[in-house]
Coordinates of C-alpha atoms in Angstrom, one line a residue:
M1 CA 10.4 -4.5 18.5
E2 CA 12.1 -7.0 16.3
H3 CA 10.4 -9.0 13.4
T4 CA 11.4 -11.2 11.5
T5 CA 10.2 -13.0 8.0
K6 CA 8.1 -16.3 8.9
F7 CA 6.5 -16.1 5.3
I8 CA 7.5 -19.2 2.9
I9 CA 8.2 -18.9 -0.6
N10 CA 7.4 -22.5 -2.3
T11 CA 8.8 -20.7 -5.7
L12 CA 12.2 -19.5 -5.3
N13 CA 13.4 -22.5 -7.4
Q14 CA 11.7 -21.6 -10.3
P15 CA 12.5 -19.3 -13.0
M16 CA 11.2 -16.0 -14.1
E17 CA 11.2 -15.4 -17.4
N18 CA 9.1 -11.7 -17.7
Q19 CA 11.2 -9.5 -15.5
H20 CA 10.0 -6.5 -15.9
V21 CA 13.6 -3.9 -15.3
H22 CA 12.7 -0.7 -13.7
H23 CA 15.1 2.2 -14.6
H24 CA 13.4 5.4 -12.7
G25 CA 16.3 6.4 -10.3
C26 CA 14.6 8.2 -7.5
T27 CA 14.9 5.2 -5.0
Q28 CA 17.9 6.5 -3.0
C29 CA 15.7 7.3 0.1
A30 CA 13.1 6.3 2.6
C31 CA 10.7 9.1 0.2
N32 CA 10.4 6.8 -2.5
N33 CA 11.0 2.9 -0.9
P34 CA 12.3 0.8 -3.7
V35 CA 11.0 -2.3 -2.8
L36 CA 7.0 -0.7 -2.7
E37 CA 7.9 0.9 -6.2
I38 CA 9.8 -2.2 -8.0
L39 CA 7.0 -4.4 -6.8
K40 CA 4.5 -2.2 -7.1
E41 CA 2.2 -3.9 -9.3
E42 CA 2.2 -7.2 -7.7
L43 CA 1.8 -5.3 -4.4
F44 CA -1.2 -3.3 -4.8
S45 CA -2.9 -5.7 -7.6
P46 CA -6.3 -5.7 -7.2
E47 CA -6.3 -9.3 -6.2
N48 CA -3.7 -9.1 -3.6
L49 CA -5.4 -5.3 -2.0
A50 CA -8.2 -7.6 -1.6
K51 CA -6.2 -10.6 0.7
M52 CA -4.9 -7.4 3.2
K53 CA -6.3 -8.4 6.6
P54 CA -9.1 -5.7 6.9
G55 CA -9.7 -4.6 10.7
P56 CA -12.6 -5.4 12.5
G57 CA -15.1 -3.1 11.3
P58 CA -16.5 -0.2 12.3
K59 CA -16.9 0.2 16.0
A60 CA -19.6 1.6 17.9
K61 CA -18.4 5.2 17.2
Q62 CA -17.1 6.7 20.1
Q63 CA -18.6 10.0 21.9
P64 CA -16.0 13.0 22.9
Q65 CA -15.4 13.8 26.3
T66 CA -16.3 16.9 27.0
L67 CA -14.3 18.0 30.2
L68 CA -12.9 21.0 31.8
I69 CA -8.6 20.8 32.4
T70 CA -7.1 22.1 35.4
G71 CA -3.9 22.4 37.2
G72 CA -0.5 21.0 36.3
T73 CA 0.8 23.4 33.5
I74 CA -1.1 23.6 30.6
R75 CA 0.0 25.2 27.4
P76 CA -2.5 25.9 24.3
M77 CA 0.5 27.1 22.1
T78 CA -2.0 30.1 20.4
G79 CA -0.4 32.4 18.6
G80 CA 2.8 29.9 18.5
S81 CA 3.3 31.7 21.9
T82 CA 4.5 29.0 24.9
A83 CA 2.3 31.2 27.4
T84 CA 0.2 28.8 30.4
V85 CA -3.9 29.5 30.6
E86 CA -5.1 28.1 34.0
A87 CA -7.6 25.9 32.0
I88 CA -9.2 24.9 29.3
G89 CA -12.4 23.1 28.1
I90 CA -13.7 21.1 25.5
A91 CA -16.8 19.7 23.8
D92 CA -18.0 18.0 20.2
G93 CA -14.2 17.0 20.2
N94 CA -12.8 20.5 19.5
V95 CA -11.4 23.3 22.1
V96 CA -14.4 25.9 23.4
V97 CA -12.5 28.1 25.6
S98 CA -9.1 28.5 27.5
G99 CA -8.3 31.1 30.5
T100 CA -8.9 31.7 34.2
Q101 CA -10.0 28.8 36.1
D102 CA -13.1 31.3 37.2
A103 CA -13.7 32.2 33.2
V104 CA -13.6 28.4 31.8
T105 CA -15.5 27.4 34.8
A106 CA -18.3 29.6 34.7
Y107 CA -18.5 29.1 30.2
M108 CA -18.7 25.5 30.8
E109 CA -21.3 25.8 33.7
Q110 CA -23.1 28.0 31.4
N111 CA -22.6 25.9 28.0
Y112 CA -21.8 22.4 28.8
P113 CA -23.7 21.9 31.9
G114 CA -22.7 18.3 32.3
Y115 CA -19.2 18.5 31.9
K116 CA -16.4 16.4 33.5
T117 CA -13.5 18.3 35.5
K118 CA -9.9 17.0 35.1
E119 CA -7.4 17.9 37.2
L120 CA -3.9 17.4 36.5
T121 CA -1.2 17.0 39.3
G122 CA 2.7 18.1 40.4
T123 CA 4.8 18.7 37.1
Q124 CA 2.1 17.6 34.5
T125 CA 1.8 19.2 31.3
L126 CA -0.6 19.7 28.9
L127 CA 0.3 20.4 24.7
P128 CA -1.3 19.9 21.6
G129 CA -0.5 17.4 20.1
L130 CA 2.8 17.0 18.4
I131 CA 3.5 16.6 14.7
E132 CA 5.4 14.2 12.5
P133 CA 5.3 16.8 9.3
H134 CA 8.1 14.5 7.1
V135 CA 7.0 10.2 7.3
H136 CA 6.6 7.2 5.1
I137 CA 2.9 6.0 7.0
V138 CA 2.6 2.6 4.4
P139 CA 5.9 1.6 3.6
T140 CA 6.9 1.6 7.4
A141 CA 4.1 -0.5 8.2
M142 CA 4.6 -3.4 5.2
M143 CA 8.0 -3.3 5.8
T144 CA 6.8 -4.3 9.8
E145 CA 8.0 -8.1 9.7
W146 CA 11.6 -7.3 7.7
A147 CA 13.9 -8.2 10.8
D148 CA 15.2 -4.3 12.0
V149 CA 18.9 -4.6 11.7
S150 CA 18.8 -0.8 12.3
P151 CA 21.3 0.6 15.1
F152 CA 18.5 2.4 16.7
N153 CA 16.5 0.4 20.2
G154 CA 14.3 2.8 20.6
Q155 CA 14.9 6.3 20.1
D156 CA 18.9 5.8 21.0
L157 CA 21.4 4.5 19.5
L158 CA 22.5 0.9 20.3
A159 CA 25.1 0.9 22.9
T160 CA 26.6 -1.8 20.4
Y161 CA 26.0 -2.2 16.7
D162 CA 28.4 -3.8 14.5
L163 CA 28.5 -6.7 13.1
D164 CA 28.6 -9.1 15.6
S165 CA 25.1 -7.5 17.2
V166 CA 23.4 -7.5 13.4
G167 CA 24.3 -11.2 13.0
T168 CA 23.3 -11.7 16.6
I169 CA 19.3 -10.2 15.7
I170 CA 19.1 -12.2 12.6
N171 CA 20.3 -15.5 14.3
N172 CA 18.3 -15.4 17.0
N173 CA 15.3 -14.5 15.1
L174 CA 15.0 -17.6 12.5
P175 CA 12.2 -19.3 12.2
D176 CA 12.2 -23.2 12.4
N177 CA 11.5 -23.7 8.4
F178 CA 14.2 -22.5 6.1
E179 CA 12.4 -22.1 3.2
Y180 CA 12.5 -18.6 2.7
V181 CA 15.0 -15.3 2.3
I182 CA 15.9 -13.7 5.2
L183 CA 14.6 -9.9 5.3
G184 CA 16.3 -7.3 7.0
K185 CA 15.9 -3.7 6.9
G186 CA 17.7 -0.6 8.4
L187 CA 21.3 -2.0 8.1
D188 CA 23.6 1.1 8.4
P189 CA 27.6 1.6 8.1
S190 CA 27.6 4.2 8.8
L191 CA 26.3 3.9 12.8
M192 CA 28.9 1.4 12.8
P193 CA 33.0 1.2 14.2
F194 CA 35.1 3.1 12.0
V195 CA 38.1 1.1 10.3
L196 CA 41.5 2.1 9.3
N197 CA 42.4 1.9 6.0
K198 CA 46.2 1.1 4.8
K199 CA 46.9 4.9 5.6
G200 CA 45.8 4.7 9.1
E201 CA 42.7 7.2 8.5
E202 CA 39.3 6.1 9.4
E203 CA 36.7 5.2 6.9
L204 CA 33.4 3.5 6.9
I205 CA 33.1 -0.6 7.5
T206 CA 32.4 -2.2 3.5
I207 CA 29.8 -4.9 3.7
N208 CA 29.6 -7.3 0.9
N209 CA 28.6 -10.6 0.2
K210 CA 31.9 -12.4 2.0
V211 CA 30.8 -10.3 4.8
L212 CA 27.3 -11.5 5.4
D213 CA 28.6 -14.4 4.5
G214 CA 29.7 -14.6 8.4
I215 CA 26.7 -14.3 9.8
R216 CA 24.8 -16.5 7.5
E217 CA 26.3 -18.4 4.6
D218 CA 23.7 -21.6 4.3
I219 CA 20.3 -19.3 3.8
P220 CA 19.4 -16.4 1.0
M221 CA 19.8 -13.3 2.9
M222 CA 19.1 -9.7 2.0
L223 CA 19.5 -6.6 4.0
L224 CA 18.0 -4.1 2.9
S225 CA 20.5 -0.4 3.3
A226 CA 18.7 2.3 6.3
S227 CA 19.0 5.1 2.9
M228 CA 17.7 2.3 1.2
H229 CA 19.9 2.7 -1.9
T230 CA 21.3 -0.5 -1.5
L231 CA 20.3 -3.9 -0.8
Y232 CA 23.3 -6.2 0.6
L233 CA 23.4 -9.8 -0.3
N234 CA 25.5 -12.8 1.1
T235 CA 26.7 -15.4 -1.4
S236 CA 23.8 -17.6 -1.3
A237 CA 21.3 -14.5 -1.9
L238 CA 23.4 -14.1 -4.9
R239 CA 23.5 -17.4 -6.4
L240 CA 19.9 -17.4 -6.4
V241 CA 19.1 -14.3 -7.8
Y242 CA 21.3 -15.7 -10.6
K243 CA 19.4 -19.0 -10.8
N244 CA 15.9 -17.3 -11.5
S245 CA 16.7 -14.1 -13.3
T246 CA 17.3 -14.2 -16.9
A247 CA 18.2 -10.2 -16.9
V248 CA 20.7 -11.5 -14.8
Q249 CA 21.7 -13.9 -16.9
A250 CA 22.1 -12.0 -19.7
K251 CA 24.3 -9.1 -18.6
Y252 CA 26.6 -11.7 -16.6
K253 CA 27.8 -14.9 -18.3
H254 CA 28.2 -17.2 -15.3
V255 CA 27.4 -16.8 -12.1
D256 CA 30.9 -16.1 -10.3
I257 CA 31.3 -13.3 -12.3
Y258 CA 27.9 -11.7 -10.6
I259 CA 28.9 -12.1 -7.5
A260 CA 32.6 -11.0 -8.5
E261 CA 32.1 -7.9 -10.1
T262 CA 28.6 -7.3 -7.7
K263 CA 30.3 -8.3 -4.6
G264 CA 26.5 -8.4 -2.9
Q265 CA 26.1 -4.7 -3.1
L266 CA 23.0 -4.1 -5.2
Q267 CA 22.6 -0.5 -6.0
E268 CA 19.8 1.5 -7.5
S269 CA 16.1 0.1 -9.2
L270 CA 18.5 -1.4 -12.5
M271 CA 20.7 -3.6 -10.2
M272 CA 17.8 -4.4 -6.8
T273 CA 14.8 -4.8 -9.6
P274 CA 16.0 -9.0 -9.6
A275 CA 16.6 -9.6 -6.4
L276 CA 13.4 -8.1 -4.9
T277 CA 11.5 -9.3 -7.5
V278 CA 12.4 -13.1 -5.9
I279 CA 11.2 -12.6 -2.9
K280 CA 8.1 -10.7 -4.4
Q281 CA 5.7 -13.7 -2.9
Q282 CA 6.9 -13.7 0.4
V283 CA 6.9 -9.3 0.7
V284 CA 2.9 -9.5 -0.5
A285 CA 2.6 -12.1 2.3
M286 CA 3.7 -9.5 4.7
A287 CA 1.9 -7.1 3.2
N288 CA -1.3 -9.0 3.7
N289 CA -1.2 -7.8 7.7
I290 CA -1.3 -4.0 6.8
D291 CA -4.4 -3.4 9.3
S292 CA -2.2 -4.1 12.2
Y293 CA 1.0 -2.9 10.8
L294 CA -1.0 0.7 10.3
T295 CA -2.3 0.0 14.1
E296 CA 1.2 -0.9 15.7
L297 CA 2.2 2.3 13.8
F298 CA -0.1 4.5 15.1
K299 CA 0.1 3.3 18.5
L300 CA 3.3 4.2 18.8
A301 CA 3.3 7.4 17.4
N302 CA 0.7 8.2 20.0
Q303 CA 2.6 6.5 23.1
R304 CA 5.7 8.9 21.8
G305 CA 2.8 12.3 21.5
A306 CA 1.9 12.2 18.5
T307 CA -1.8 13.0 16.9
F308 CA -0.5 14.3 13.2
M309 CA 1.5 12.7 10.2
Y310 CA 2.5 14.0 6.9
D311 CA 2.8 11.6 5.0
A312 CA 5.9 12.7 2.5
G313 CA 5.0 10.6 -0.7
L314 CA 1.7 9.8 -1.1
N315 CA 0.3 7.6 -4.1
T316 CA -2.8 6.5 -4.9
N317 CA -2.3 2.7 -3.8
F318 CA -1.1 4.2 -0.1
E319 CA -4.4 6.5 -0.1
K320 CA -6.5 3.9 -0.7
I321 CA -4.9 1.4 1.8
L322 CA -4.7 4.9 4.4
L323 CA -8.7 5.4 3.7
Q324 CA -9.7 1.4 4.1
Y325 CA -8.0 1.3 7.1
L326 CA -9.7 4.5 8.6
A327 CA -13.3 2.4 7.4
S328 CA -12.9 -0.2 9.6
N329 CA -10.4 1.3 12.6
H330 CA -10.7 4.0 15.2
E331 CA -9.0 7.2 14.3
R332 CA -5.6 7.5 15.9
V333 CA -3.9 10.0 14.3
R334 CA -4.8 13.0 11.5
I335 CA -3.5 12.0 8.0
G336 CA -2.4 14.6 5.5
G337 CA 0.7 14.0 2.9
A338 CA 2.5 15.3 -0.6
L339 CA 1.8 13.5 -3.8
L340 CA 4.5 11.5 -5.2
C341 CA 5.8 13.7 -8.7
A342 CA 8.8 12.1 -11.0
T343 CA 8.0 13.2 -14.1
T344 CA 6.0 16.5 -16.5
G345 CA 2.8 13.3 -17.0
D346 CA 2.7 13.2 -13.0
V347 CA 2.5 17.3 -13.0
D348 CA -0.2 17.7 -16.1
N349 CA -2.3 14.7 -13.9
L350 CA -2.3 16.6 -11.2
G351 CA -6.0 18.2 -10.5
T352 CA -7.0 21.5 -8.9
Y353 CA -5.4 22.1 -5.5
P354 CA -7.8 21.2 -2.7
D355 CA -9.3 23.1 0.0
T356 CA -7.2 22.1 3.3
T357 CA -9.0 25.1 5.7
S358 CA -11.0 22.3 7.0
Y359 CA -10.0 18.6 7.7
S360 CA -10.3 15.3 5.5
P361 CA -8.4 12.3 5.8
V362 CA -5.4 11.6 4.0
Y363 CA -5.6 15.2 2.3
N364 CA -2.7 16.4 -0.1
G365 CA -0.9 19.6 1.0
H366 CA 2.0 19.2 -1.4
V367 CA 3.5 17.5 -4.4
K368 CA 6.9 16.3 -3.4
V369 CA 10.2 16.0 -5.5
V370 CA 12.4 13.2 -4.7
S371 CA 15.9 15.0 -6.2
D372 CA 18.4 13.0 -4.5
G373 CA 19.5 10.8 -2.0
S374 CA 20.7 10.3 1.5
N375 CA 23.7 12.1 3.2
Q376 CA 24.9 8.7 5.2
G377 CA 24.1 7.2 2.1
L378 CA 26.7 8.5 0.8
T379 CA 23.9 9.1 -2.5
G380 CA 23.1 13.1 -1.2
Y381 CA 24.2 14.8 -4.3
Q382 CA 26.9 17.0 -3.7
S383 CA 29.6 19.5 -5.1
A384 CA 32.6 17.6 -4.0
P385 CA 33.1 13.9 -3.7
Y386 CA 32.6 11.8 0.0
L387 CA 35.6 12.2 1.3
C388 CA 35.4 8.4 2.2
K389 CA 34.9 5.7 -0.6
P390 CA 34.4 4.9 -3.6
A391 CA 37.0 7.0 -4.2
H392 CA 35.5 10.5 -6.8
N393 CA 31.9 9.7 -5.3
T394 CA 29.4 13.0 -5.6
G395 CA 26.3 11.1 -5.0
I396 CA 23.0 11.2 -7.5
F397 CA 20.5 13.5 -8.5
N398 CA 17.5 12.0 -10.4
F399 CA 17.3 14.5 -13.1
L400 CA 20.6 14.2 -14.8
Q401 CA 20.8 14.6 -18.8
P402 CA 23.8 13.3 -20.5
N403 CA 26.0 15.9 -21.1
T404 CA 24.6 17.7 -18.1
P405 CA 27.7 20.2 -16.8
K406 CA 28.8 19.8 -13.3
G407 CA 26.8 22.3 -11.5
T408 CA 24.0 23.2 -13.8
I409 CA 20.5 22.8 -13.2
P410 CA 19.1 20.3 -15.5
Q411 CA 16.4 21.4 -17.2
N412 CA 14.1 18.8 -17.4
Y413 CA 13.9 19.5 -13.2
Q414 CA 13.8 22.7 -13.4
S415 CA 10.9 22.2 -16.3
L416 CA 8.8 19.9 -13.0
I417 CA 9.5 22.4 -10.2
S418 CA 7.8 25.3 -12.3
G419 CA 4.9 22.7 -14.3
V420 CA 4.2 22.2 -10.5
V421 CA 4.6 26.1 -9.3
A422 CA 2.1 26.6 -12.5
K423 CA -0.3 24.0 -11.3
G424 CA -0.9 26.1 -8.3
W425 CA 0.3 23.4 -6.0
P426 CA 3.0 24.3 -3.6
L427 CA 5.9 22.4 -3.5
M428 CA 8.1 20.2 -1.0
I429 CA 11.5 19.2 -2.9
H430 CA 13.5 16.1 -0.8
A431 CA 17.6 18.0 -1.1
N432 CA 19.9 16.6 1.3
G433 CA 23.3 17.3 -0.2
D434 CA 25.0 20.6 -0.8
Q435 CA 24.5 20.4 -4.5
A436 CA 21.1 19.1 -4.4
V437 CA 20.3 22.1 -1.7
T438 CA 21.4 24.8 -4.6
F439 CA 19.6 23.4 -7.4
A440 CA 16.2 23.1 -5.2
I441 CA 17.1 27.0 -4.8
E442 CA 17.5 28.0 -8.1
A443 CA 14.6 25.9 -9.2
Y444 CA 12.8 27.8 -6.8
Q445 CA 14.1 31.2 -8.2
T446 CA 13.0 30.5 -11.5
A447 CA 9.7 28.7 -10.6
L448 CA 8.3 31.1 -7.8
T449 CA 8.1 34.2 -10.7
Q450 CA 4.4 34.3 -10.8
P451 CA 2.0 36.5 -9.0
K452 CA 1.1 35.2 -5.7
V453 CA 3.1 32.1 -5.7
T454 CA 5.6 33.3 -2.7
E455 CA 2.1 32.9 -0.6
L456 CA 2.9 29.3 -1.3
R457 CA 3.9 27.0 1.8
N458 CA 6.6 25.5 -0.2
R459 CA 9.6 23.8 1.6
I460 CA 13.0 21.9 1.4
E461 CA 13.2 18.6 2.6
H462 CA 16.0 17.9 4.8
C463 CA 17.7 20.6 3.5
S464 CA 20.6 19.2 5.0
L465 CA 23.9 21.4 3.8
L466 CA 23.5 25.3 4.0
T467 CA 24.9 28.1 3.8
A468 CA 24.0 31.8 5.2
D469 CA 23.4 33.2 1.7
Q470 CA 20.9 30.7 0.7
I471 CA 19.2 31.4 4.1
S472 CA 18.6 33.9 2.8
T473 CA 17.5 33.8 -0.4
M474 CA 14.3 31.3 1.0
F475 CA 13.1 33.4 3.4
K476 CA 12.5 35.9 1.0
M477 CA 11.4 33.4 -1.4
G478 CA 9.1 31.9 1.4
V479 CA 10.6 28.6 1.2
S480 CA 10.8 26.8 4.4
P481 CA 12.8 23.7 5.4
S482 CA 11.9 20.9 7.2
F483 CA 15.1 19.6 8.9
L484 CA 16.2 15.8 9.7
I485 CA 17.7 17.2 12.9
G486 CA 19.0 13.1 13.4
H487 CA 21.5 13.8 10.7
V488 CA 23.1 15.9 13.6
G489 CA 22.3 13.8 16.9
Y490 CA 22.6 10.1 15.1
W491 CA 24.9 10.8 12.4
G492 CA 26.8 14.3 13.4
Y493 CA 30.4 11.9 14.6
A494 CA 30.7 10.3 11.0
F495 CA 29.4 12.7 9.2
S496 CA 32.1 15.1 10.9
Q497 CA 34.7 12.3 11.3
V498 CA 35.0 10.4 7.5
I499 CA 31.6 11.5 5.7
F500 CA 32.2 14.9 5.2
G501 CA 34.7 16.6 7.3
S502 CA 34.5 18.8 10.1
A503 CA 34.1 21.9 8.2
K504 CA 31.2 20.6 5.9
A505 CA 29.9 19.3 8.8
Q506 CA 29.1 22.2 10.2
M507 CA 26.4 23.2 7.6
L508 CA 24.2 20.9 8.8
D509 CA 20.5 21.5 9.7
L510 CA 21.0 25.6 10.4
C511 CA 18.0 25.4 12.7
G512 CA 19.8 28.5 14.7
S513 CA 20.3 30.7 11.8
A514 CA 17.0 30.2 9.8
L515 CA 15.2 31.1 13.0
A516 CA 17.3 34.4 13.0
A517 CA 17.0 35.0 9.0
G518 CA 13.3 34.8 10.5
M519 CA 11.9 31.1 9.2
R520 CA 9.5 29.0 10.2
I521 CA 10.9 25.6 10.5
T522 CA 10.0 22.2 11.1
L523 CA 11.6 19.1 12.6
H524 CA 11.2 15.6 11.2
S525 CA 12.0 12.0 11.9
D526 CA 11.8 11.0 7.7
N527 CA 10.4 7.7 9.6
E528 CA 11.5 4.9 9.5
V529 CA 14.7 6.3 8.5
S530 CA 15.2 7.8 12.6
P531 CA 12.2 6.6 14.8
L532 CA 9.2 8.2 15.7
G533 CA 9.8 11.2 18.6
P534 CA 8.9 14.7 18.2
L535 CA 10.4 15.0 22.0
R536 CA 13.9 13.8 20.8
M537 CA 13.6 16.1 18.1
M538 CA 13.0 18.8 19.7
E539 CA 16.1 17.5 22.2
Q540 CA 18.6 17.3 19.1
S541 CA 17.8 20.3 17.7
I542 CA 18.6 22.1 21.7
T543 CA 21.7 20.2 22.1
R544 CA 22.6 19.1 19.2
I545 CA 24.8 17.0 20.7
M546 CA 26.4 14.1 18.8
E547 CA 25.3 10.7 20.7
E548 CA 27.5 8.6 19.0
N549 CA 30.1 10.2 20.5
T550 CA 28.7 10.2 24.2
A551 CA 31.8 9.8 25.8
N552 CA 32.8 13.7 25.0
G553 CA 29.5 14.9 24.7
E554 CA 30.5 16.9 21.8
V555 CA 28.4 19.5 20.1
L556 CA 27.9 20.1 16.4
N557 CA 28.2 23.5 15.9
P558 CA 26.9 25.1 19.1
S559 CA 25.9 28.6 17.5
E560 CA 22.9 26.6 15.5
C561 CA 21.1 25.1 19.3
I562 CA 18.1 26.2 19.8
T563 CA 15.9 27.5 22.7
P564 CA 13.5 24.6 23.9
E565 CA 10.2 27.1 23.3
Q566 CA 11.4 27.7 19.6
A567 CA 11.9 23.1 19.5
L568 CA 8.2 23.0 20.9
V569 CA 6.5 25.9 18.3
A570 CA 8.7 23.6 15.5
V571 CA 6.9 20.3 16.3
T572 CA 3.6 22.2 16.9
Y573 CA 2.3 25.1 15.9
D574 CA 5.3 25.2 12.9
A575 CA 4.3 22.2 11.6
A576 CA 1.0 22.7 11.8
W577 CA 1.5 25.6 9.4
Q578 CA 3.5 23.9 7.1
C579 CA 1.7 21.4 6.4
Y580 CA -1.4 23.2 6.2
A581 CA -3.2 22.3 9.3
D582 CA -3.1 25.8 11.1
Q583 CA -6.7 26.0 11.4
W584 CA -7.5 23.2 13.2
A585 CA -4.2 21.7 14.4
G586 CA -0.9 22.4 16.4
S587 CA -2.8 24.6 18.6
L588 CA -5.4 24.6 21.4
D589 CA -7.1 27.8 19.4
E590 CA -10.9 28.2 20.0
G591 CA -12.8 25.8 17.6
Y592 CA -9.6 23.4 16.9
F593 CA -9.5 19.8 17.5
A594 CA -8.9 19.1 21.2
D595 CA -5.5 17.0 19.7
F596 CA -3.4 17.2 23.0
V597 CA -1.1 14.7 25.0
I598 CA -0.7 15.4 28.7
L599 CA 3.2 14.9 29.4
E600 CA 4.3 13.7 33.1
Q601 CA 6.9 17.4 32.9
D602 CA 6.9 20.4 31.1
P603 CA 9.8 20.1 28.3
L604 CA 10.7 23.5 28.9
S605 CA 11.3 22.8 32.6
L606 CA 14.3 21.4 31.1
T607 CA 16.8 24.4 30.8
T608 CA 20.4 23.3 30.9
P609 CA 21.7 20.7 28.7
S610 CA 22.6 17.9 31.6
E611 CA 18.5 18.2 32.0
Q612 CA 18.0 17.9 28.6
Y613 CA 20.6 15.1 26.9
M614 CA 18.9 11.9 26.8
K615 CA 15.9 13.0 29.0
M616 CA 13.5 15.1 27.1
R617 CA 13.1 12.4 24.7
N618 CA 11.9 10.4 27.8
I619 CA 9.6 13.0 29.3
S620 CA 7.0 9.9 29.6
V621 CA 3.6 10.4 28.1
L622 CA 0.4 9.9 30.2
E623 CA -1.9 10.3 28.2
T624 CA -2.6 11.4 24.1
W625 CA -6.3 12.9 22.8
L626 CA -7.6 13.0 19.5
G627 CA -10.7 15.1 19.3
G628 CA -11.5 14.9 23.4
I629 CA -11.3 10.5 22.7
P630 CA -8.4 9.2 24.3
V631 CA -6.3 7.2 22.4
H632 CA -3.3 6.4 24.5
I633 CA -2.9 5.9 27.8
K634 CA -0.2 4.6 30.1
A635 CA -0.7 1.7 32.3

C-alpha cells in the first residue's frame, strides 16, 4: 500500500533559531531510524504522546477455542524436527496434546469433552506461527504515510524501478494542497538500472538535487534512502532548509553554496538534522495515527504467517507506545526485542536481566549495539573500499576514535561490548561490512572470558560477509548469526556486479556453511529494509537466486543453498531459541502457546528450484492463530 503525506505545515516560513544538532553517529541503518532519533524530543514529548489516537479501548476478551485439528499435514516442529503428526489438540490458548488421531481424540474426549473438530483438507498444512527475529515495529508504523518509493511490490522487486517510476509514484499521489513537503521512504539507487561511466564500466546511479528536480521542482521534496543513512533533497527543499536553519546559514554563507556543496545528498545526523527539523510538525502529525498503523502492520504480519516479531532496537518510548497499543487493542503478534545501547552510560543503566521463561508482552531478550551501516547503502564498514563511487569509501564505524589504526578494534567499542557482557545481558551486534564483522567477533572473543557467558545466546545481526575461519570461531564462542537473506535475493546482483565484485559477493550470508559447522541460524527481514515474509526468506535461503537478474536465474554461491527443512527450522524453532522464546513459541509442544498457521500448501513439498522460486513466498496463508484465537482468516 502506498501512502502520501497529507498533513500541512503552517510554519514552513518561520525561522528556527534554536536547533539542536545531534552528533551521535549510529543512524546509518534501519536498526536506528534517524528520523525518530533526531526528532525524538518532539515526537515523544508527553504532549505529542497524548495526541496519538488510541485504539477503540479494551473489547470483550476473546475466548480461545478448544479444538482437535486433523487431516492435511501437521508439523509441530517438536524438538526442531519436521516430522508430522496426525492430530493436535488445543485448549485454553495452549497446545495440550499431539500425536496419532486416536490418541489425541481419546485425550480430548476425556479432558475437553466440548471440543470442536477442525479438518484440514488436501495439501493444507499446519505449522507453528512463523517468526520475524529482527524487525523495527514502531519506526515502520510511524512512517506509514511517507510515500513508498522503494523497489518493492509486496515481496517482489518491481518490474521497473527507476527514476521515472519513482516520479510517477510521487506525482500520482499528490494532495490538492501543496503547502507541505513531499516525504518519501525506501529510495534505493542500488536497485535501479546501472549506468555506464566514462570508462564504459557499470556503476550505481547517482541521485542529487538536480535529478530530483526532474521529478518535481516546485514543491520541496525529501526522500529517505532505504538504508536510512541519506536524505535526498530537491533544490526547493534545500532552499527551504537554508531559509529556516541558522546552523546551515552559519556554515554556508549563501544558499547557492549550500546547494552546490551538498548536491541534495544529506548524510548522517549532523547534515540531516536541519532538514528533519523543518518537517517535524508534519512527522508529528503523521504519528498521531500510530495505533491504526500498528494494526495495519500486525495484520500484514499475520497475512504472511507471522505470529511473533522481535524488535531489534527498543527504547523506552517504543516500549511505551507498544504497551499503550496492547492496552487498547487485541494482541495479534507476540512482541519481544532488544534494548539499544550506544554508550557506557546506557550500559550502566541496564537493570538485571529479566526472566524470559514465560512470555510478557514487549519483553527484553538482548542488548543491541549498532556498529556500522548498510552494505547496499555503502556504509557497511569494509576492510577495502567499495568498487563504486565515491572513491576510497570504506563505509562507517560508529565507534571509531581519532588516530585509531586501520583494522584495530576501537577501545570504546570493546568497552561497550565487555560492559554489556559483564552485566549478564546477551548481545546482538549489528555488523554488515567485513571489517565490522571482524570487530564484532574480536569484541566477543575478548568479552566472553567470564564463566558461563558463552551460555548466553549472543548474536551478530546481518553478519553479511563471513569467512570459514570466522564461522568456526563464532561456533566455538556460542555466537549465532541472523542473516538478512534479502542481501542475496534482492541485492545479490548489485553486490556482485558493482558494489563488491563477484569474489567478495560470494561471502554473503553463508547459511550453508554456518549450518554445516553446527551453528543455529535465523533469517530476518529487518523490516522495512526488506518486506515482511518468513516464507519468502525461506525461499531466498533455499534458492539464492539473484532476483534483479531473473532472466538468467543466476544463483549466488550455490554451495550455500540450504534445504527446505533447514529453512523451516530457521524461521520457527531456532528463531524462537535465538529470541529467548523457545519455552513457549517456535514449536507446538504440549504446554506451548497455540500460535499456528494453516497454509494452502506444505513448503516442504516444493523440492525443485522451479517449484520454489517465486512460489514459496506466494503460498497462501489461509489462517493465522494466536493463543487459540484466529487473527487472520483469508477471505
